[in-house]
Amino acid sequence: MPVTVSYIRALTYPGNASVLVRTVEWVRDHGGAPLVNAAENVYYRLHAPADGPPDPQALPSVSHRVPSSGVAPAGLRTLVSPSLPGEGQWQQASAIAGKPASAFTTFLRPDPAHASVVAGVARFDQNLVATRLIAGTREPNGLGWPGDSRVPAELRASLIATFNSGFKMKDANGGFAADGRTAGALRDGAASAVIDTAGKVRIGAWGRDVGPGPDVAAVRQNLELVIDHGQIVPGLDVNAGGKWGSSSNQLQYTWRSGLGVTADNGLVYVGGAGLTLSTLTVALADAGAVSAMELDIHPQMVDAFTYDHVTHLPEHLSGTPLLPSMPGPKDRYLQSDQRDFFAVTAR
């Protein structure tokens, strides 16, 4: 009976999460983590991505919309030849009347050995946007945080994008701080996304590149850096010592996401299916990140949306997924969610 009650509570706990996610997380939290990890490792070994081209349905539509104002970044280097239409070419991702274009998206194929793997990329001009870290109903540590675990109503008229945060805190090997509160201890050396009071994000090792101060509004730590001072960190392909999660899970071909900052202080998000930690990092580096960290992994954990205010009023926003295959509902993060996430708004 106690087990049944616990499972029912997991299924009915507030916040968006599918029955599958709730069930898997309940099993993990009740001693089943080794079993889940072993099953995942077998599954992903048996389901390596195809070598051929991707399914056209998995690719974002290519828009020819001219940016309302502002300058699109230079196109990205493509890593698989021949390139696909629109691959590596930025397009304006969202539009707000009277605001310059501040968000651009594209896609890349970062794994020449598996040409079907597609990574979606979003880039934000931090001079034109502000980023906020919002707590979920379960992460970082349960109910009671401000904001009701969704994009607040007062931000929706200027909402540009939303995207997932990092691992569950018990697996992130780091801490969380937002809204004047903390959850877990901020760990020296941890990969840290630090948001200042102006809404700009810096990414670095806590205690070395970034740290506490009066201008720090929020911090999300997750594992170790994957790009450090412009260099891909050695060892991602073996994950010795489990710096980036369990040693085997980081070699799986699965949904992954990451966040980076460019040399000119742009903010870059990457997410896609069939990625290893190494190929995720290749995509981040190709998108210009000089400092970067992995965010969450696995299906239904990786979601990023942009919002077009030309066709949707703030009270009826509908998210456009970065990749068509991203499984989350289009109103994810507009409704209460169990996991913490980032929201990007126009200044």
PDB file of C-alpha atoms in Angstrom, residues 155-262:
ATOM      1  CA  LEU A 155       6.579  38.640 -19.242  1.00  0.00           C
ATOM      2  CA  ARG A 156       4.463  37.121 -21.994  1.00  0.00           C
ATOM      3  CA  ALA A 157       4.071  40.233 -24.137  1.00  0.00           C
ATOM      4  CA  SER A 158       7.864  40.301 -24.549  1.00  0.00           C
ATOM      5  CA  LEU A 159       8.549  36.545 -24.543  1.00  0.00           C
ATOM      6  CA  ILE A 160      11.089  35.475 -27.180  1.00  0.00           C
ATOM      7  CA  ALA A 161      11.952  31.891 -26.202  1.00  0.00           C
ATOM      8  CA  THR A 162      11.906  29.236 -23.503  1.00  0.00           C
ATOM      9  CA  PHE A 163      14.172  26.211 -23.109  1.00  0.00           C
ATOM     10  CA  ASN A 164      14.972  23.449 -20.644  1.00  0.00           C
ATOM     11  CA  SER A 165      17.473  23.715 -17.824  1.00  0.00           C
ATOM     12  CA  GLY A 166      19.852  21.066 -16.460  1.00  0.00           C
ATOM     13  CA  PHE A 167      19.797  17.681 -14.742  1.00  0.00           C
ATOM     14  CA  LYS A 168      17.712  17.034 -11.655  1.00  0.00           C
ATOM     15  CA  MET A 169      19.556  18.644  -8.770  1.00  0.00           C
ATOM     16  CA  LYS A 170      20.509  15.335  -7.171  1.00  0.00           C
ATOM     17  CA  ASP A 171      22.367  14.457 -10.381  1.00  0.00           C
ATOM     18  CA  ALA A 172      23.651  17.913 -11.376  1.00  0.00           C
ATOM     19  CA  ASN A 173      26.587  17.950  -8.921  1.00  0.00           C
ATOM     20  CA  GLY A 174      25.911  21.598  -8.199  1.00  0.00           C
ATOM     21  CA  GLY A 175      23.443  24.127  -6.887  1.00  0.00           C
ATOM     22  CA  PHE A 176      20.685  26.528  -7.900  1.00  0.00           C
ATOM     23  CA  ALA A 177      19.958  30.125  -6.965  1.00  0.00           C
ATOM     24  CA  ALA A 178      17.099  32.401  -8.039  1.00  0.00           C
ATOM     25  CA  ASP A 179      14.593  34.829  -6.571  1.00  0.00           C
ATOM     26  CA  GLY A 180      16.814  35.384  -3.539  1.00  0.00           C
ATOM     27  CA  ARG A 181      16.793  31.684  -2.605  1.00  0.00           C
ATOM     28  CA  THR A 182      19.148  28.753  -3.089  1.00  0.00           C
ATOM     29  CA  ALA A 183      18.744  25.007  -3.458  1.00  0.00           C
ATOM     30  CA  GLY A 184      21.789  22.866  -2.897  1.00  0.00           C
ATOM     31  CA  ALA A 185      25.306  24.174  -2.461  1.00  0.00           C
ATOM     32  CA  LEU A 186      26.973  26.104  -5.265  1.00  0.00           C
ATOM     33  CA  ARG A 187      30.065  24.010  -5.989  1.00  0.00           C
ATOM     34  CA  ASP A 188      33.466  25.441  -6.869  1.00  0.00           C
ATOM     35  CA  GLY A 189      34.490  24.326 -10.346  1.00  0.00           C
ATOM     36  CA  ALA A 190      30.976  23.452 -11.482  1.00  0.00           C
ATOM     37  CA  ALA A 191      29.789  24.564 -14.904  1.00  0.00           C
ATOM     38  CA  SER A 192      27.548  27.520 -14.098  1.00  0.00           C
ATOM     39  CA  ALA A 193      25.089  29.626 -16.044  1.00  0.00           C
ATOM     40  CA  VAL A 194      25.087  32.929 -14.150  1.00  0.00           C
ATOM     41  CA  ILE A 195      22.423  35.533 -14.890  1.00  0.00           C
ATOM     42  CA  ASP A 196      23.134  39.073 -13.777  1.00  0.00           C
ATOM     43  CA  THR A 197      20.609  41.663 -12.675  1.00  0.00           C
ATOM     44  CA  ALA A 198      20.434  42.976 -16.257  1.00  0.00           C
ATOM     45  CA  GLY A 199      19.421  39.522 -17.528  1.00  0.00           C
ATOM     46  CA  LYS A 200      22.705  38.692 -19.275  1.00  0.00           C
ATOM     47  CA  VAL A 201      24.116  35.173 -19.031  1.00  0.00           C
ATOM     48  CA  ARG A 202      27.746  34.271 -18.409  1.00  0.00           C
ATOM     49  CA  ILE A 203      28.962  30.679 -18.410  1.00  0.00           C
ATOM     50  CA  GLY A 204      32.074  29.497 -16.625  1.00  0.00           C
ATOM     51  CA  ALA A 205      33.537  27.484 -13.775  1.00  0.00           C
ATOM     52  CA  TRP A 206      32.182  28.690 -10.435  1.00  0.00           C
ATOM     53  CA  GLY A 207      34.859  30.272  -8.285  1.00  0.00           C
ATOM     54  CA  ARG A 208      37.219  30.761 -11.224  1.00  0.00           C
ATOM     55  CA  ASP A 209      35.376  32.505 -14.075  1.00  0.00           C
ATOM     56  CA  VAL A 210      32.140  33.414 -12.306  1.00  0.00           C
ATOM     57  CA  GLY A 211      31.103  33.755  -8.692  1.00  0.00           C
ATOM     58  CA  PRO A 212      28.882  35.494  -6.171  1.00  0.00           C
ATOM     59  CA  GLY A 213      28.354  39.233  -6.275  1.00  0.00           C
ATOM     60  CA  PRO A 214      25.758  41.971  -5.950  1.00  0.00           C
ATOM     61  CA  ASP A 215      24.959  41.781  -9.661  1.00  0.00           C
ATOM     62  CA  VAL A 216      24.144  38.034  -9.630  1.00  0.00           C
ATOM     63  CA  ALA A 217      20.410  37.338  -9.956  1.00  0.00           C
ATOM     64  CA  ALA A 218      20.418  33.587 -10.622  1.00  0.00           C
ATOM     65  CA  VAL A 219      22.771  30.619 -10.977  1.00  0.00           C
ATOM     66  CA  ARG A 220      22.180  27.172 -12.478  1.00  0.00           C
ATOM     67  CA  GLN A 221      24.996  24.669 -12.130  1.00  0.00           C
ATOM     68  CA  ASN A 222      25.245  21.404 -14.064  1.00  0.00           C
ATOM     69  CA  LEU A 223      28.228  19.059 -14.141  1.00  0.00           C
ATOM     70  CA  GLU A 224      31.504  20.399 -15.662  1.00  0.00           C
ATOM     71  CA  LEU A 225      32.207  22.706 -18.583  1.00  0.00           C
ATOM     72  CA  VAL A 226      32.347  21.104 -22.033  1.00  0.00           C
ATOM     73  CA  ILE A 227      33.939  24.149 -23.728  1.00  0.00           C
ATOM     74  CA  ASP A 228      36.402  26.170 -21.678  1.00  0.00           C
ATOM     75  CA  HIS A 229      38.059  29.371 -22.912  1.00  0.00           C
ATOM     76  CA  GLY A 230      37.378  28.478 -26.536  1.00  0.00           C
ATOM     77  CA  GLN A 231      38.609  24.886 -26.323  1.00  0.00           C
ATOM     78  CA  ILE A 232      36.594  21.669 -26.264  1.00  0.00           C
ATOM     79  CA  VAL A 233      37.423  20.008 -22.944  1.00  0.00           C
ATOM     80  CA  PRO A 234      39.423  16.763 -23.398  1.00  0.00           C
ATOM     81  CA  GLY A 235      37.859  13.468 -22.371  1.00  0.00           C
ATOM     82  CA  LEU A 236      34.248  13.980 -23.424  1.00  0.00           C
ATOM     83  CA  ASP A 237      34.391  10.832 -25.544  1.00  0.00           C
ATOM     84  CA  VAL A 238      35.222   8.636 -22.553  1.00  0.00           C
ATOM     85  CA  ASN A 239      33.805  10.636 -19.613  1.00  0.00           C
ATOM     86  CA  ALA A 240      36.398   9.219 -17.236  1.00  0.00           C
ATOM     87  CA  GLY A 241      35.402   9.722 -13.615  1.00  0.00           C
ATOM     88  CA  GLY A 242      31.836  10.591 -14.539  1.00  0.00           C
ATOM     89  CA  LYS A 243      32.431  14.343 -14.714  1.00  0.00           C
ATOM     90  CA  TRP A 244      29.473  14.689 -17.077  1.00  0.00           C
ATOM     91  CA  GLY A 245      27.039  12.257 -15.461  1.00  0.00           C
ATOM     92  CA  SER A 246      27.253   8.487 -15.270  1.00  0.00           C
ATOM     93  CA  SER A 247      30.153   7.283 -17.377  1.00  0.00           C
ATOM     94  CA  SER A 248      28.084   5.241 -19.843  1.00  0.00           C
ATOM     95  CA  ASN A 249      25.043   7.511 -20.181  1.00  0.00           C
ATOM     96  CA  GLN A 250      27.090  10.316 -21.659  1.00  0.00           C
ATOM     97  CA  LEU A 251      28.081   8.074 -24.564  1.00  0.00           C
ATOM     98  CA  GLN A 252      24.477   7.254 -25.479  1.00  0.00           C
ATOM     99  CA  TYR A 253      22.907   8.473 -28.712  1.00  0.00           C
ATOM    100  CA  THR A 254      20.043  10.346 -27.121  1.00  0.00           C
ATOM    101  CA  TRP A 255      18.303  13.696 -26.830  1.00  0.00           C
ATOM    102  CA  ARG A 256      20.762  16.250 -25.428  1.00  0.00           C
ATOM    103  CA  SER A 257      20.940  19.993 -24.938  1.00  0.00           C
ATOM    104  CA  GLY A 258      23.572  22.552 -24.081  1.00  0.00           C
ATOM    105  CA  LEU A 259      24.074  26.252 -23.475  1.00  0.00           C
ATOM    106  CA  GLY A 260      26.999  28.436 -24.479  1.00  0.00           C
ATOM    107  CA  VAL A 261      28.214  32.008 -24.756  1.00  0.00           C
ATOM    108  CA  THR A 262      30.049  33.307 -27.829  1.00  0.00           C
TER     109      THR A 262
END
